[in-house]
Each structure stands twice: as structure tokens, then as C-alpha cells.
C-alpha atoms as an extended CHARMM CRD file, in Angstrom:
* protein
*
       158  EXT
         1         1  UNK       CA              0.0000000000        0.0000000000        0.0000000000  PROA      1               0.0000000000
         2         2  UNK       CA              0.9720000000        3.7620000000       -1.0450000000  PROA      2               0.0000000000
         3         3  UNK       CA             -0.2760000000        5.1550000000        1.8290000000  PROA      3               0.0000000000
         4         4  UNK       CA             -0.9430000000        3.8790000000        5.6980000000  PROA      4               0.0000000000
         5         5  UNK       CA             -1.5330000000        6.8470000000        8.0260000000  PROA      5               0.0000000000
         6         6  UNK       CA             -3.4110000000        4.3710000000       10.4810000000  PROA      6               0.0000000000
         7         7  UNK       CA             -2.7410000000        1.0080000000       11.4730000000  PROA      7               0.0000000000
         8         8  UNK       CA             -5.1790000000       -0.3230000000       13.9850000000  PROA      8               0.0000000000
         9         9  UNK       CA             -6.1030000000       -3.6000000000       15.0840000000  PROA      9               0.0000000000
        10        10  UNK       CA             -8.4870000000       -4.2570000000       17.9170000000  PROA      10              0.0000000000
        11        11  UNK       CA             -9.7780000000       -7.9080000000       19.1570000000  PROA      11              0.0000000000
        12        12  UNK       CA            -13.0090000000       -9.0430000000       20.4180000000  PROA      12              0.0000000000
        13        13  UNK       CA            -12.4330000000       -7.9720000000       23.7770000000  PROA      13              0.0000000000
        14        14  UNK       CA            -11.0980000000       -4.2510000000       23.5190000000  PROA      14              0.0000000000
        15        15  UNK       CA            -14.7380000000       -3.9260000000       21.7430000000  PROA      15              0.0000000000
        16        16  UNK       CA            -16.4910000000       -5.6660000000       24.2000000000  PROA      16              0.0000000000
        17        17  UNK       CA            -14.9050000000       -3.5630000000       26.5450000000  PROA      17              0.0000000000
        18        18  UNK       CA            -15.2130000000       -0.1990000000       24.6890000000  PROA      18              0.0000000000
        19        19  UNK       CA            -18.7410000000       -0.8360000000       24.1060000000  PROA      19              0.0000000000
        20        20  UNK       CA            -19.3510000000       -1.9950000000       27.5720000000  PROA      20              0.0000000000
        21        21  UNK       CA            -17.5560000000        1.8400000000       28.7130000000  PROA      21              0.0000000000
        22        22  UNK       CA            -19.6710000000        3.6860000000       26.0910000000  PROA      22              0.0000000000
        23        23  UNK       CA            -22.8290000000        2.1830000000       28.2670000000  PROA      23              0.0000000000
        24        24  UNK       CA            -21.5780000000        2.6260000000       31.4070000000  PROA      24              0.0000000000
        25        25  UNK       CA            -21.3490000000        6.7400000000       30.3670000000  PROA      25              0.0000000000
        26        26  UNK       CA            -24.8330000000        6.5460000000       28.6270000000  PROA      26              0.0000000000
        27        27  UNK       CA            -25.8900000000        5.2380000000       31.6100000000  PROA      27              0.0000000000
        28        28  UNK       CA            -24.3560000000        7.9200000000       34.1140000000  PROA      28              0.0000000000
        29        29  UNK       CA            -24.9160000000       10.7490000000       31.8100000000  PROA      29              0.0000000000
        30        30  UNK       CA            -28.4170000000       10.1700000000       30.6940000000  PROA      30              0.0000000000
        31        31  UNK       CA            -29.5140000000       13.8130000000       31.7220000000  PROA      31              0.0000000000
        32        32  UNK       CA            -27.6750000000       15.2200000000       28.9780000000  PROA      32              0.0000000000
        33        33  UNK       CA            -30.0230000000       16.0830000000       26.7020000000  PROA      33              0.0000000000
        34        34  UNK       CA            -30.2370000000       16.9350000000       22.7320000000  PROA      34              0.0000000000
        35        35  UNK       CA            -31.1600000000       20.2570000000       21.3710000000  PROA      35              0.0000000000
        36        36  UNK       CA            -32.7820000000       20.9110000000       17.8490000000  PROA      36              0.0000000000
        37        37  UNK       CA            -30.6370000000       23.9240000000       15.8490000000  PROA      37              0.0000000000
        38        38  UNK       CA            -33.6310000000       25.6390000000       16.2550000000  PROA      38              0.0000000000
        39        39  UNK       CA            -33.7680000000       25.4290000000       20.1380000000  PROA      39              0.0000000000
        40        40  UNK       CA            -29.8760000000       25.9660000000       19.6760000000  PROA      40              0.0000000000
        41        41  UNK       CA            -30.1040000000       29.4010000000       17.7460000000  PROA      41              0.0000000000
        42        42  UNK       CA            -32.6930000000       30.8030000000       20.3080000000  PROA      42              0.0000000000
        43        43  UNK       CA            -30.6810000000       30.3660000000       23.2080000000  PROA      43              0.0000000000
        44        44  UNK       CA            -28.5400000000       32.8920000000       24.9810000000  PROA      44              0.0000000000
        45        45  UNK       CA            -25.1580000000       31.7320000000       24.8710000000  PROA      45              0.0000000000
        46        46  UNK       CA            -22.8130000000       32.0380000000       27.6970000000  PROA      46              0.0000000000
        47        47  UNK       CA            -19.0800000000       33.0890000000       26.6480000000  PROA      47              0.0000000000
        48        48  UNK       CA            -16.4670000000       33.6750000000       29.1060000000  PROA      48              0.0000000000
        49        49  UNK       CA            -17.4650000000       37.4210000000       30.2090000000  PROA      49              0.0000000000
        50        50  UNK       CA            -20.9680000000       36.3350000000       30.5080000000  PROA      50              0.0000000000
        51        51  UNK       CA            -19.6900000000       33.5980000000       32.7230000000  PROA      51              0.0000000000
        52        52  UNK       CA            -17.8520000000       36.1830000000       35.0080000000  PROA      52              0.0000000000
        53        53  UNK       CA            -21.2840000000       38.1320000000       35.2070000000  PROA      53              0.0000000000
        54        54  UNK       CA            -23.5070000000       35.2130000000       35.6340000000  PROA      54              0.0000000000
        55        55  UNK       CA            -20.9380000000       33.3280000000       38.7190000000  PROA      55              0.0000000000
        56        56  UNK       CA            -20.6310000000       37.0480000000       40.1030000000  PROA      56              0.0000000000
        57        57  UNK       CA            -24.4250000000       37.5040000000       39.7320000000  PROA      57              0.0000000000
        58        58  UNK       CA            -24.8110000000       33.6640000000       41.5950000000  PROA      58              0.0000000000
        59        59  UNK       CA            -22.1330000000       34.9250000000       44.6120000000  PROA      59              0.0000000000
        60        60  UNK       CA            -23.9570000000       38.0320000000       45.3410000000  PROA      60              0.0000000000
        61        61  UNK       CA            -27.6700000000       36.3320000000       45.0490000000  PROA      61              0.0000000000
        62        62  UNK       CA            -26.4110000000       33.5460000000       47.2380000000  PROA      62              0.0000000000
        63        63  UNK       CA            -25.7750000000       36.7050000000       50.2820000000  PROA      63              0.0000000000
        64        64  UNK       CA            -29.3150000000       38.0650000000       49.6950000000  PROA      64              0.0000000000
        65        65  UNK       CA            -31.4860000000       35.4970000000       48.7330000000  PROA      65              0.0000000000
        66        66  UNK       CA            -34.8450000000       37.2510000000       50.7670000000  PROA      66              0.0000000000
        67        67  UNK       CA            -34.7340000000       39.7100000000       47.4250000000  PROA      67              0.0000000000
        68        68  UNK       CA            -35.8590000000       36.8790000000       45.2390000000  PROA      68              0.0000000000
        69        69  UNK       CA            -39.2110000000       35.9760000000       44.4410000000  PROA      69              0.0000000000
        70        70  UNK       CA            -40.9780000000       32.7590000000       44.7120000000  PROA      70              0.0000000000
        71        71  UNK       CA            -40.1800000000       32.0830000000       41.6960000000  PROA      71              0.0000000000
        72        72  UNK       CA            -36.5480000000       32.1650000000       41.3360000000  PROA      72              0.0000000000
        73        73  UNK       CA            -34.8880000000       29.2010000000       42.0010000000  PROA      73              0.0000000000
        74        74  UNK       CA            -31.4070000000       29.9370000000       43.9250000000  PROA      74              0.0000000000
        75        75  UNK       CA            -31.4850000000       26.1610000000       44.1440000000  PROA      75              0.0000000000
        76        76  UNK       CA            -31.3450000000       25.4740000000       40.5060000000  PROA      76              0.0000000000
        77        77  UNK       CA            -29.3040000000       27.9230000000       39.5380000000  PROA      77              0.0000000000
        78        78  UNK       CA            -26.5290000000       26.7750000000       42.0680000000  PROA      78              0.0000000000
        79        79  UNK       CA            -27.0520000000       23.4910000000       40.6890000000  PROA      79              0.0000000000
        80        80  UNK       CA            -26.5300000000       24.5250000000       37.2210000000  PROA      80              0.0000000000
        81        81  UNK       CA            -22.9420000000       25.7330000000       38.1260000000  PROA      81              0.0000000000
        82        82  UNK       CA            -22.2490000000       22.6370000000       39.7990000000  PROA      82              0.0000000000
        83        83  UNK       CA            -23.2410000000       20.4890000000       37.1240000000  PROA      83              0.0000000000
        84        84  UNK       CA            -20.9340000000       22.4070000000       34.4390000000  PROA      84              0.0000000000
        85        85  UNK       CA            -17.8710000000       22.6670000000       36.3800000000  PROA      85              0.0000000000
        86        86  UNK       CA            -18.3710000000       19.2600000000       36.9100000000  PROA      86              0.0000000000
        87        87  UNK       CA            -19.1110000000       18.4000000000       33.4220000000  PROA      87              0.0000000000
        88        88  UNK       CA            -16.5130000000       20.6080000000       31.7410000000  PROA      88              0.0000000000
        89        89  UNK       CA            -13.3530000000       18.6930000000       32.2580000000  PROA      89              0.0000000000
        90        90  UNK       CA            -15.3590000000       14.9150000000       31.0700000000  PROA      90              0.0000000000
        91        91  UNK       CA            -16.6990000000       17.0130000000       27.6710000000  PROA      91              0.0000000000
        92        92  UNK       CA            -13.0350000000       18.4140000000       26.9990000000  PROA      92              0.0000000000
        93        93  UNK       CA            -12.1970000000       14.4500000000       26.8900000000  PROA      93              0.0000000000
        94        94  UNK       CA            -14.8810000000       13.5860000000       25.3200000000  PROA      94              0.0000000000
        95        95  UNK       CA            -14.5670000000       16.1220000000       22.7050000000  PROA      95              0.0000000000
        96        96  UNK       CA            -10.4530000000       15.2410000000       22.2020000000  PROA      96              0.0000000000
        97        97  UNK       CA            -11.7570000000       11.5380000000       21.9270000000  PROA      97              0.0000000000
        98        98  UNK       CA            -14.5550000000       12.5390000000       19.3210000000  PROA      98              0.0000000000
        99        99  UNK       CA            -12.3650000000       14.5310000000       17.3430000000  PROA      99              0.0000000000
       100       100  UNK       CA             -9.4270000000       11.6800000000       17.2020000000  PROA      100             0.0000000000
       101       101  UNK       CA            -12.3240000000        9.0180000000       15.8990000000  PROA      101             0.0000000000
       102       102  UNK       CA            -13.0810000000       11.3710000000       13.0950000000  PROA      102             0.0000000000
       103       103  UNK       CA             -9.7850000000       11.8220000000       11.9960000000  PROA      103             0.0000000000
       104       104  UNK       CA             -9.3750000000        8.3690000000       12.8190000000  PROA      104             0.0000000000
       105       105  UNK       CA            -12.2150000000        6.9330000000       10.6400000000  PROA      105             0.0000000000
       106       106  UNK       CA            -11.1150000000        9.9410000000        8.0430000000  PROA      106             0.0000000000
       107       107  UNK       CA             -7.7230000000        8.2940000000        8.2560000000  PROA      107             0.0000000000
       108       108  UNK       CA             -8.9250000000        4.4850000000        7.5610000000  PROA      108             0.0000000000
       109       109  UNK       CA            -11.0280000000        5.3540000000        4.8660000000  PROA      109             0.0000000000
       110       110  UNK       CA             -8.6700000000        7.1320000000        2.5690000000  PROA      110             0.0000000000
       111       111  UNK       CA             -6.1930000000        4.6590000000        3.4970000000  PROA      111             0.0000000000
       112       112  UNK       CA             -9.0800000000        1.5620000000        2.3500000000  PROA      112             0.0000000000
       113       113  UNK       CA             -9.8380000000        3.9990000000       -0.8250000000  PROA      113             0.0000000000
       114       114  UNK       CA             -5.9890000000        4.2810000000       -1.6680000000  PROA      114             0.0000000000
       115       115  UNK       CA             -5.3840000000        0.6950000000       -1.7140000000  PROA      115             0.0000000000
       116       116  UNK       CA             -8.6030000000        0.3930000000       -3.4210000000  PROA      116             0.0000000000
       117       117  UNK       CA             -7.5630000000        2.4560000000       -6.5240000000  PROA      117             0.0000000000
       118       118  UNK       CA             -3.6080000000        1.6150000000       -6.1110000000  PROA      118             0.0000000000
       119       119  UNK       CA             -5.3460000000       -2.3660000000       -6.3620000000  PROA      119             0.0000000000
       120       120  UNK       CA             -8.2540000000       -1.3570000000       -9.6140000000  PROA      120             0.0000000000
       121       121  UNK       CA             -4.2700000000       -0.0020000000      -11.4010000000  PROA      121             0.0000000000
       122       122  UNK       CA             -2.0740000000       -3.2110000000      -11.0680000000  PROA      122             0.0000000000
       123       123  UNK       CA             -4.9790000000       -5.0350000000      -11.7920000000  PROA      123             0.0000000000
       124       124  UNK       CA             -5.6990000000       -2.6470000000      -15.0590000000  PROA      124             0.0000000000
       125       125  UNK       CA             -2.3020000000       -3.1260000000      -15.9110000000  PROA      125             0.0000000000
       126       126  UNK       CA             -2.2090000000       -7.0720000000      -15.6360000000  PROA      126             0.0000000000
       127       127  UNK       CA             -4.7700000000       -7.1900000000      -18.0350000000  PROA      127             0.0000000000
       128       128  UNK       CA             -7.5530000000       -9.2820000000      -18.1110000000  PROA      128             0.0000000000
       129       129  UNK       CA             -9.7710000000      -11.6760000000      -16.4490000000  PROA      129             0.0000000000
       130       130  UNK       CA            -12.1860000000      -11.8190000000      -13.6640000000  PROA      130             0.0000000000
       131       131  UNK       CA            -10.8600000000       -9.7680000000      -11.1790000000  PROA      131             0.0000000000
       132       132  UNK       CA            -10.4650000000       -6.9670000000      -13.4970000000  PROA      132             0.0000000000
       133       133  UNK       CA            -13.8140000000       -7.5220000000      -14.8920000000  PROA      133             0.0000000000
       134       134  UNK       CA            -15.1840000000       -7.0250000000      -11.7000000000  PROA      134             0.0000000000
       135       135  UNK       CA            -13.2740000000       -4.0950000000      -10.7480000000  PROA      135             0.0000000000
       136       136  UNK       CA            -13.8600000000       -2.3820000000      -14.0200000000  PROA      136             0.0000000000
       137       137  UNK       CA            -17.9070000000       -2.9450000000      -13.3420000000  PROA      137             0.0000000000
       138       138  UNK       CA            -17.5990000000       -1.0400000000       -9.7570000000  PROA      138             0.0000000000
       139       139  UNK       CA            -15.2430000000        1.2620000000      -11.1000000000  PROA      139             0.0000000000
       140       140  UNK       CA            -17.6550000000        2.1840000000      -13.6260000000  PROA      140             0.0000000000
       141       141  UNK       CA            -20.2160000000        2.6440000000      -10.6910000000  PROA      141             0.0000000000
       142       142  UNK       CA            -18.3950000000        4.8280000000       -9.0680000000  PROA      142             0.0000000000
       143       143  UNK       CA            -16.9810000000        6.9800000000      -11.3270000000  PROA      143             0.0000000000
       144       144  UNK       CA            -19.6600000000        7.6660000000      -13.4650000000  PROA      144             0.0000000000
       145       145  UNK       CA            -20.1240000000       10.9290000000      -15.2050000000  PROA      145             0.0000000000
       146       146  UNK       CA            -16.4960000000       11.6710000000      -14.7320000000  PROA      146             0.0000000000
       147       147  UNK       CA            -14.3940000000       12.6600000000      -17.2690000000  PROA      147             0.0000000000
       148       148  UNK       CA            -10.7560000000       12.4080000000      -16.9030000000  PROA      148             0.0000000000
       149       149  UNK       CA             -8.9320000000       14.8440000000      -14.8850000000  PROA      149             0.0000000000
       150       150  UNK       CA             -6.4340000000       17.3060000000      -15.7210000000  PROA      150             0.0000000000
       151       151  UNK       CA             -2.7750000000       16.1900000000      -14.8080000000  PROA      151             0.0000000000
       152       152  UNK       CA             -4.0720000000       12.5410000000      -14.4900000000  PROA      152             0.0000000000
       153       153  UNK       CA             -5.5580000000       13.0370000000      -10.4030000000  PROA      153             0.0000000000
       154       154  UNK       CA             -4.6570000000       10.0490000000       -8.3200000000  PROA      154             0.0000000000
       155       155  UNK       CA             -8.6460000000        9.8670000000       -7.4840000000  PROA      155             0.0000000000
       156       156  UNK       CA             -9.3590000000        8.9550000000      -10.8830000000  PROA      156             0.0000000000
       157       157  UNK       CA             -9.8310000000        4.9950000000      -11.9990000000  PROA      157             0.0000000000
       158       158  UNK       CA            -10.0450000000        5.3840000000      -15.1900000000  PROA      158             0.0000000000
């Protein structure tokens, strides 16, 4: 192969055992919820001044809570902060882990595709028979409606 930018081999177990952790945080973080991009553009958005403002706003609150009505919930909102420092540091992971299984999955694919079109050449220039039969049928497939590129693109099957 041309090109390997990922080599990864995992047995039965590791996926028994990453699948089994993927559950277990399911499981613990069911409250999280999902938000439509709708319900996403309508909501105020809390950036790191507004954060200053809104902990500063909680601190003060917190000293006078008689000037609150009924209902205002102190409760809730103290909760809220607890719940996202909390929750920051596990989404930062999460979020490193999430972006290294796209680029992981990214990776693994153009490698597959590579070999795939490295494979569809030597077999084009073997010649005949079956197997280049039925890569020239898929090849077809796939590359219908394209025309040869300009300066002969390694993407390009023909």
C-alpha cells in the first residue's frame, strides 16, 4: 500500500470492553439532553465574560437570597454551576476523543480507498480476467459521469 496513516487492530475484547464503557457513560450521563438547531439558535449563549457576570451575579444572590421571588430558584441555579464545572473537564475528553475518531475513521477510509484504486491499477495493468472484470464494473459505478482529470488526479480509476 501507497499510503498507511493508520494502522489499527483491535480484538473481540477491547470492543467488548469499549462498548461496555460507552454504556456505562450513557448510563451515568443520561440527563444530557439533545437540542434541535432551532432550540440551539434561540438560546442565549454564555461566553467567558458572561460567565464572570452570571458566577458574580450567583455569589452576590447567594448573600441576599430574601430579594428573590418565589419564583426564582437559587437552588437550581446553584445546581446549574455545579453540574458544568463538573461536566466541563469529562466534555473536553470527550470532545479530544470525538475529534481523534473522526480523523481516525477519516484516516482508515482514505487509506481503504488508496489501496482500493492503487489495487483497480495493477490489476488494469495485468490485463484481463475476472478480477479486473469485476473491478472495471464497480469502477464504472463509481466513477460515473467523470471525465478524466487534468494532470491525471490520483482519485481517478479510469
Amino acid at each position: 500500500m501507497s499510503q498507511n496513516l493508520v494502522s489499527l487492530e483491535l480484538s473481540d475484547e477491547q470492543l467488548e470492553a469499549v462498548r461496555g464503557a460507552l454504556g456505562v457513560l450513557e448510563t451515568h450521563l443520561d440527563g444530557l439532553i439533545s437540542l434541535s438547531v432551532d432550540e440551539r439558535s434561540e438560546l442565549r449563549k454564555m461566553g467567558p465574560k458572561s460567565e464572570m457576570f452570571a458566577r458574580k451575579a450567583h455569589d452576590v444572590l447567594s448573600l441576599s437570597p430574601e430579594i428573590l421571588p418565589g419564583t426564582f430558584s437559587l437552588r437550581e441555579f446553584s445546581a446549574d454551576i455545579k453540574a458544568l464545572d463538573q461536566l466541563r473537564p469529562v466534555f473536553a475528553r470527550l470532545a479530544v476523543l470525538a475529534r481523534r475518531s473522526e480523523d481516525t475513521e477519516m484516516a482508515l477510509g482514505s487509506d481503504i480507498y488508496r489501496a482500493a484504486l492503487d489495487g483497480y491499477r495493477f490489476a488494469k495493468a495485468a490485463g484481463k480476467g475476472g478480477v479486473l472484470d469485476e473491478l472495471s464494473a464497480q469502477a464504472a459505478v463509481r466513477f460515473a459521469g467523470q471525465g478524466r482529470r487534468k494532470g491525471g488526479g490520483d482519485d481517478t480509476a479510469k
